[in-house]
Structure formats: C-alpha cells, structure tokens
Coordinates of C-alpha atoms and ligand atoms in Angstrom, one line a residue:
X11 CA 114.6 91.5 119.4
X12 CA 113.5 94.3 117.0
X13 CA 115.0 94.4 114.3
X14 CA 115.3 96.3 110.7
X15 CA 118.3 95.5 109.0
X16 CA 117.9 95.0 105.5
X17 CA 120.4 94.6 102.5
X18 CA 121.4 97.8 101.3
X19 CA 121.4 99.5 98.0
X20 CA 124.4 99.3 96.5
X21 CA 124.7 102.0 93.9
X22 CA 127.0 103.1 90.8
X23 CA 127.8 106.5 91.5
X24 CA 127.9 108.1 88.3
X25 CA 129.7 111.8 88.6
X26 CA 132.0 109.9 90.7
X27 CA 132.8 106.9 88.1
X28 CA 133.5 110.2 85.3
X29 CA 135.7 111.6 87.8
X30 CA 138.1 108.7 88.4
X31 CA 138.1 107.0 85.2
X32 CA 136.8 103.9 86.9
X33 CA 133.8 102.3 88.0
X34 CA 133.0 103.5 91.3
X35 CA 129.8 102.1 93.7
X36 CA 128.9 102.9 96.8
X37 CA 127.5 100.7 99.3
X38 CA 125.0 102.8 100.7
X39 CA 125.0 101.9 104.3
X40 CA 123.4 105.1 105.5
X41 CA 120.2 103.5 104.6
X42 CA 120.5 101.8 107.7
X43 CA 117.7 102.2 110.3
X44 CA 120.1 105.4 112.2
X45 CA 121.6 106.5 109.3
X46 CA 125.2 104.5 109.7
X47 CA 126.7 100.9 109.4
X48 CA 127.0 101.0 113.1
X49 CA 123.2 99.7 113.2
X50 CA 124.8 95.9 111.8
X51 CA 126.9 96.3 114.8
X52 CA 124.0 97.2 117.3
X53 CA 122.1 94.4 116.0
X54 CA 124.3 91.6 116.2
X55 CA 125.1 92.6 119.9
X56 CA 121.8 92.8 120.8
X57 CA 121.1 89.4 119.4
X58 CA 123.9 87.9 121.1
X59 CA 122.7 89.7 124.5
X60 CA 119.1 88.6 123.7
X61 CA 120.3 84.9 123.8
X62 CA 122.6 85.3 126.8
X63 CA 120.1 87.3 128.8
X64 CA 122.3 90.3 129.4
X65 CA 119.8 93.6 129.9
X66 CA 122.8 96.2 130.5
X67 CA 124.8 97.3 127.6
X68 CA 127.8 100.3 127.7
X69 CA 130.2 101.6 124.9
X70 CA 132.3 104.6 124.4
X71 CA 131.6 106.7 121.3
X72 CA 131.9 109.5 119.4
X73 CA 128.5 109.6 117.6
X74 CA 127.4 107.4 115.5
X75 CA 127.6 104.0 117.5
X76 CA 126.1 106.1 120.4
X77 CA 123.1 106.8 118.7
X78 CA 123.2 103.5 117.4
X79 CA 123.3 101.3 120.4
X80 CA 121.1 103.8 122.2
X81 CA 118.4 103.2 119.8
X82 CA 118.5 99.6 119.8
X83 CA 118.7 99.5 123.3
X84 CA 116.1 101.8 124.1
X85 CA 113.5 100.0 121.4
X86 CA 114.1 96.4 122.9
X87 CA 113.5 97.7 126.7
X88 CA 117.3 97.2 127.8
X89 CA 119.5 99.8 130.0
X90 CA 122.3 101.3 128.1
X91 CA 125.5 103.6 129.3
X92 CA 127.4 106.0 126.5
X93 CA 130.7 106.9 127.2
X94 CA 131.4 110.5 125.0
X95 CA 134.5 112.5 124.9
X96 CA 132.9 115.8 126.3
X97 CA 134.1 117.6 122.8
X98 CA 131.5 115.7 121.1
X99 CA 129.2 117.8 118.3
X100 CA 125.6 119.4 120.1
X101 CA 123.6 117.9 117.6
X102 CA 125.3 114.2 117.7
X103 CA 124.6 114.4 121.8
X104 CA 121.1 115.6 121.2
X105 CA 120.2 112.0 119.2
X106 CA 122.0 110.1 122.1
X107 CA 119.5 111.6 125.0
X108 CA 117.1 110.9 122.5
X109 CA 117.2 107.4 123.6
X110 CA 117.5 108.0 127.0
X111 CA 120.9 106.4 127.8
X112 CA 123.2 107.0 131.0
X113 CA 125.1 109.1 129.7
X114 CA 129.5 109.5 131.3
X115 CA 131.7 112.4 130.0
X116 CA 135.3 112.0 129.6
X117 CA 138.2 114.6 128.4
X118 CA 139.5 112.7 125.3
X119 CA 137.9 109.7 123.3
X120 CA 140.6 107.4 125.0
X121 CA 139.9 108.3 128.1
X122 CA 135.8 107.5 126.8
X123 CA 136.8 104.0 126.1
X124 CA 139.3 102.9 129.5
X125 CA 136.1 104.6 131.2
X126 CA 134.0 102.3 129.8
X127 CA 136.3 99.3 130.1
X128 CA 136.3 100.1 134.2
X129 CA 133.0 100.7 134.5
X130 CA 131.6 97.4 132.6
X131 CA 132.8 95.1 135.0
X132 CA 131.8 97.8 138.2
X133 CA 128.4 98.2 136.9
X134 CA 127.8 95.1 135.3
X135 CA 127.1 95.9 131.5
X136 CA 128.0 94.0 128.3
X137 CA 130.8 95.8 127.4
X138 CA 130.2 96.7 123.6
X139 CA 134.2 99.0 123.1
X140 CA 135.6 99.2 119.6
X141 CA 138.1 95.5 119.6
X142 CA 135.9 93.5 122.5
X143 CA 133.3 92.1 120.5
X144 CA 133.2 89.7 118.1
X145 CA 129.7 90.3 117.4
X146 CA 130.5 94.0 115.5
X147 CA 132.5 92.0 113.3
X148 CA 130.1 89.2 112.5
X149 CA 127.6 92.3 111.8
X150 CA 129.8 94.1 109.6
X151 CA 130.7 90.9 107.3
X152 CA 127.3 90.8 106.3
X153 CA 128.4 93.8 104.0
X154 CA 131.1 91.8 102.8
X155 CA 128.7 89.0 102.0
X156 CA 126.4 91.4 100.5
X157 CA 128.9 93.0 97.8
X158 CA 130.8 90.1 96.9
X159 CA 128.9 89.0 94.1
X160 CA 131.2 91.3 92.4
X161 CA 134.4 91.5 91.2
X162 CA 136.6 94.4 92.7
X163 CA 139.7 95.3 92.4
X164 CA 139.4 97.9 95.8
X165 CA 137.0 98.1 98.4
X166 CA 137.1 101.6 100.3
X167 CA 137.1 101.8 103.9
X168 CA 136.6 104.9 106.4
X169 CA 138.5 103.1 109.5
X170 CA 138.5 104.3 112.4
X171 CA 139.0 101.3 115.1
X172 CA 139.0 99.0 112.2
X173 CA 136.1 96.9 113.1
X174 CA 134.2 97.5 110.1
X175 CA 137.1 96.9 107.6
X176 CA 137.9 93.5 109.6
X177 CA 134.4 92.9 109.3
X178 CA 134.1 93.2 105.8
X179 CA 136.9 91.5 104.8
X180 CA 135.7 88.4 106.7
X181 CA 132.7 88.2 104.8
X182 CA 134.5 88.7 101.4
X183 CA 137.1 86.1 102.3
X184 CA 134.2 83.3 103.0
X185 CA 132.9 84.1 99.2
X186 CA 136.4 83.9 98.0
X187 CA 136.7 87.7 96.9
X188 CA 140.2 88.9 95.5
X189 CA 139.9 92.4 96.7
X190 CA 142.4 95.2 97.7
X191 CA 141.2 96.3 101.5
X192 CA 141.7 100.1 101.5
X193 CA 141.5 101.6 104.9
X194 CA 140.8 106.0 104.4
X195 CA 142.2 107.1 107.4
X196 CA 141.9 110.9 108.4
X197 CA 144.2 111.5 111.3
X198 CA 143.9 115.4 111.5
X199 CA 140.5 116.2 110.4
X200 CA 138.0 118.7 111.6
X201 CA 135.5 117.5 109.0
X202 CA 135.4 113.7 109.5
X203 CA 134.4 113.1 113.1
X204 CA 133.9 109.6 113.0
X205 CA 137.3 108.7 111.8
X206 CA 139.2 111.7 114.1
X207 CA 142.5 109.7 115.1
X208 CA 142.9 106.3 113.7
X209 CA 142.3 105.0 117.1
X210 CA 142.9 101.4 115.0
X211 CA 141.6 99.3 118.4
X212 CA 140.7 96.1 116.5
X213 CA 144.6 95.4 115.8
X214 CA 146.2 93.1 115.2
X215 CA 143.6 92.1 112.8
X216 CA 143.5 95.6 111.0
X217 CA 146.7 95.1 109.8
X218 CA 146.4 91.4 109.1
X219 CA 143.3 91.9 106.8
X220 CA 145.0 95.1 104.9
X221 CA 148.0 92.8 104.9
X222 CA 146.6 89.6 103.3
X223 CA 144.5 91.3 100.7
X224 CA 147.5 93.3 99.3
X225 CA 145.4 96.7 100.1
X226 CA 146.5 100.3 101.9
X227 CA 145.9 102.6 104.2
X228 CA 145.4 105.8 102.4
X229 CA 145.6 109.2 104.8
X230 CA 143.1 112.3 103.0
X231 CA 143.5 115.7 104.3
X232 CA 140.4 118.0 105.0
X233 CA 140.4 119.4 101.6
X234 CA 140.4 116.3 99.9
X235 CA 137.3 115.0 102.2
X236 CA 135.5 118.1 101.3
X237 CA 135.9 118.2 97.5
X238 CA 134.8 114.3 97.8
X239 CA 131.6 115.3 99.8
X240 CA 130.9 117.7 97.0
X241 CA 131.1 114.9 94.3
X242 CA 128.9 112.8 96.7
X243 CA 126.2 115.3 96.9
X244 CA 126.4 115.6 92.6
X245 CA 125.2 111.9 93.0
X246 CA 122.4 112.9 95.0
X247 CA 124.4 111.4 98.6
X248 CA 124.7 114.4 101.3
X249 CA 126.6 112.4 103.5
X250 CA 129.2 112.8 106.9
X251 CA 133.0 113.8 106.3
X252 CA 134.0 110.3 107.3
X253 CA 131.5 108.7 104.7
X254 CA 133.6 110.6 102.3
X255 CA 136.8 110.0 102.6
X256 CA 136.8 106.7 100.9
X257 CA 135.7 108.8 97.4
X258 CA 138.5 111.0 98.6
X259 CA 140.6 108.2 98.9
X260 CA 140.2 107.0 95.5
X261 CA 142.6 109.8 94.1
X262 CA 146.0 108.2 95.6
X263 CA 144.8 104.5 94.3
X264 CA 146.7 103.1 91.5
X265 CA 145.2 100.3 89.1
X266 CA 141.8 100.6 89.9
X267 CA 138.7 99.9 87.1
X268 CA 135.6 98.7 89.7
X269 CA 135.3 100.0 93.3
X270 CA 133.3 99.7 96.3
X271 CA 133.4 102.8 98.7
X272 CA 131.7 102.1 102.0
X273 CA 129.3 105.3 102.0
X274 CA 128.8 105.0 106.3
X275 CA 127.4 108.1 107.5
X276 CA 124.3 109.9 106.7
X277 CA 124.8 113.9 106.5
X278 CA 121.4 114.1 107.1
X279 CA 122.1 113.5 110.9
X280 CA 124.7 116.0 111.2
X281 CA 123.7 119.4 109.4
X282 CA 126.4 121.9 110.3
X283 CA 128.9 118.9 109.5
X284 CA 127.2 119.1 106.1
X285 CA 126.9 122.9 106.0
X286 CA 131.2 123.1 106.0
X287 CA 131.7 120.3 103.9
X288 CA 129.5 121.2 101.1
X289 CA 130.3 125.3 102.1
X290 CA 131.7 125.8 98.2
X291 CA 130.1 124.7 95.3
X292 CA 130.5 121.0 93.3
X293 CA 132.7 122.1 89.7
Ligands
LIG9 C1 130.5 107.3 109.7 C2 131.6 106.4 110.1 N1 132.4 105.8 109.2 C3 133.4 105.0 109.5 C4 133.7 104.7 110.8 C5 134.9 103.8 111.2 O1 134.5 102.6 111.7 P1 135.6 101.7 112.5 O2 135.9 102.4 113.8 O3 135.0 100.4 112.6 O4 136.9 101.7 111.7 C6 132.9 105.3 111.8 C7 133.2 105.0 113.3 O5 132.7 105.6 114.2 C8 131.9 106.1 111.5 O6 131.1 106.8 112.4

C-alpha cells in the first residue's frame, strides 16, 4: 500500500480566537494528500482491502471521498467505481476522471448511494458507502487521538453522514477526553456541498456520540458559512463552504474558552466554490 498520511498541523487560528472571545484551533486536515480528511478514510480501507485481497472498490459521493478513493485506488493499481449524483460541481467531476474510475450517474445523492449498495454485490466491489465501514471510522479517530492531548471544552464538526464525528469521538474517548461533540450541519446550503442534506447515514451512532459527550447539532445558514469562510481566509485558510461551517458554528455555542474546528476541505480544490464564498470582503 501507498501511503502519505501524516499527523496534521493543528493550528490556533488567531483572527478567529479575537472574534469569538475564545481560543479557537483548527485541525488542519486539508493538508491531507487530496486536500480533505476523507484521505484517513481511503487509507484505512485500502489497508484493510490490501490484507483481505479485495482489488475492486465502489462508493457513492459527492466530491471529496470521490476524489479521495479514486486516488488511492488508482495509485495502488486497484479498480474503483464512483457513484455521483449527476448535479455534482464540473470541477469536483474533473479530479474524479482524473483517476480514471468507472464512473455511474444517479438523479439525487440517495439515489448515488442505494446504486452503489446494488451494484457492490452485482459487480463484486468492497462496498466503501457512508455507515458500511468500520474502517472510515477507525481512520477518522486517528484525528481524535491526534488532538486529544488537549483539553477542549468543544470540538467542531462539519457532519454530513456522521462518520467523521463518530470517528473522532472514538479516538477522543480512548484518551479519556471530556469534550462537547458539536455536529455543523447545513441542511439548505448552496455553499457547503459536502455537508448538502444531513444525510446522517452512520446513525445510530451519530446521535449516541453527540449524546454521550453532552455536545449539539448546530444548523448555519449560507450567510453565516460565508462570513466564517471570510474569517478563515484572514488566517491565511481559503478553504470549502463545508470546512467552514464549524467557525460558523461557533457563534450559537455557549461556554466555550478552547476549541477545535475540524478545518476538512481545501478551497484550493474547488475555485468557484471559493470565488462565492469569499465574493465580499473580510471586515
Ligand atoms: C469537506 C467535508 N467536510 C465534512 C464532511 C462530512 O463528513 P461526514 O459525512 O463523515 O459527516 C464532508 C463529507 O463529504 C466533506 O466533504
């Protein structure tokens, strides 16, 4: 297996710290080899296909894990089938036929993942689907294991599916952490394509981990995500709407004095993504 993941930086973010009143850091996982957490996730699958001899791999996507898993695939040699709602951005399908994957349209992300679902067991592939494999998760807590040398009181999520904030929670929990899980949902959002929905596909355990760590799920508007992605890019980050609506989740959270905000997506992927969010000028 080829691999590249490497601890990431894990940054105080200083205009953002002045702007909340608190210590705010990001955990800068769009250092990652394709610019989003997602790589932990690739990795772990492909080590766990690596030992089970599996050469097909599918999932359903709507960018990031895409270009992800496509990449990983295509380095190591192995066949790999993308799933894509057919709405899905130019310029996020460009880096997917980058890597050469089968690629299957659908009408709706949904629709993406039951087609994927079918198809694994028709074709034959590992089937890789937000809340099938345990694997993502074991990838993801290596963040949690990464940041919880110190004390927060929140840590930030953009959730989607969920696996990433399930993920992190489980490594926090084996070091003991006693941290607020705060899932930044965006339900209606034109801006934050990798969160569009709140599909939350790795219940019950979503809930459960939100649950036991006394956190939230916070919902941020458009607005909201853009003014955060303005604050980002005053700290030198120009990153993807979902990236930023954990800073723009900070403004509903109550008691906070040291925060982690999972920074996920590069905006140096997704230009005009970048180009509307940052589209007025950081006060
Ligand atoms: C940039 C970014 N942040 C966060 C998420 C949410 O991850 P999850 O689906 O594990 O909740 C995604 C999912 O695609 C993403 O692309």
């Amino acid at each position: 297996l080829i691999s590249f993941i490497r601890t990431t930086p894990l940054r105080l973010l200083e205009k953002c710290s002045k702007h909340f009143g608190c210590e705010v850091y990001g955990k800068l996982e769009i250092y990652n080899p394709t610019g989003s957490h997602k790589d932990r996730e690739s990795e772990e699958i492909l080590r766990y296909a690596e030992r089970k001899n599996i050469w097909r791999l599918g999932i359903a996507s709507t960018g990031n894990a895409a270009i992800s898993l496509a990449a990983y695939t295509y380095i190591n040699a192995l066949k790999c089938y993308i799933f894509l709602p057919k709405t899905i951005a130019a310029e996020r399908l460009a880096q997917i036929r980058a890597f050469n994957p089968t690629i299957n349209f659908s009408d709706t992300y949904d629709e993406a993942i039951a087609q994927c679902n079918e198809n694994a067991e028709r074709v034959g592939f590992l089937n890789c689907n937000p809340g099938v494999r345990v694997e993502k998760i074991i990838g993801d807590s290596k963040i949690g294991t990464e940041i919880a040398k110190q004390d927060w009181t929140h840590v930030v999520v953009p959730t989607n599916n969920g696996t990433l904030l399930v993920g992190i929670w489980k490594g926090l929990r084996k070091a003991d952490a006693r941290t607020r899980m705060v899932a930044a949902v965006a339900k209606q959002t034109k801006l934050a394509e990798g969160i569009a929905g709140f599909h939350r596909n790795e219940e019950p355990a979503l809930s459960k981990a939100v649950k036991d760590s006394k956190g939230a799920v916070v919902e941020v508007l458009d607005r909201e995500i853009s003014k955060a992605a303005q604050l980002l890019a005053s700290d030198g980050l120009i990153v993807e709407g979902a990236a930023a609506a954990a800073i723009a989740a900070l403004e509903r959270l109550k008691h906070k004095s040291k925060v982690c905000c999972l920074i996920t997506g590069s905006g140096l992927k997704f230009p005009s993504c970048v180009r509307e969010l940052l589209s007025t000028q950081p006060t």
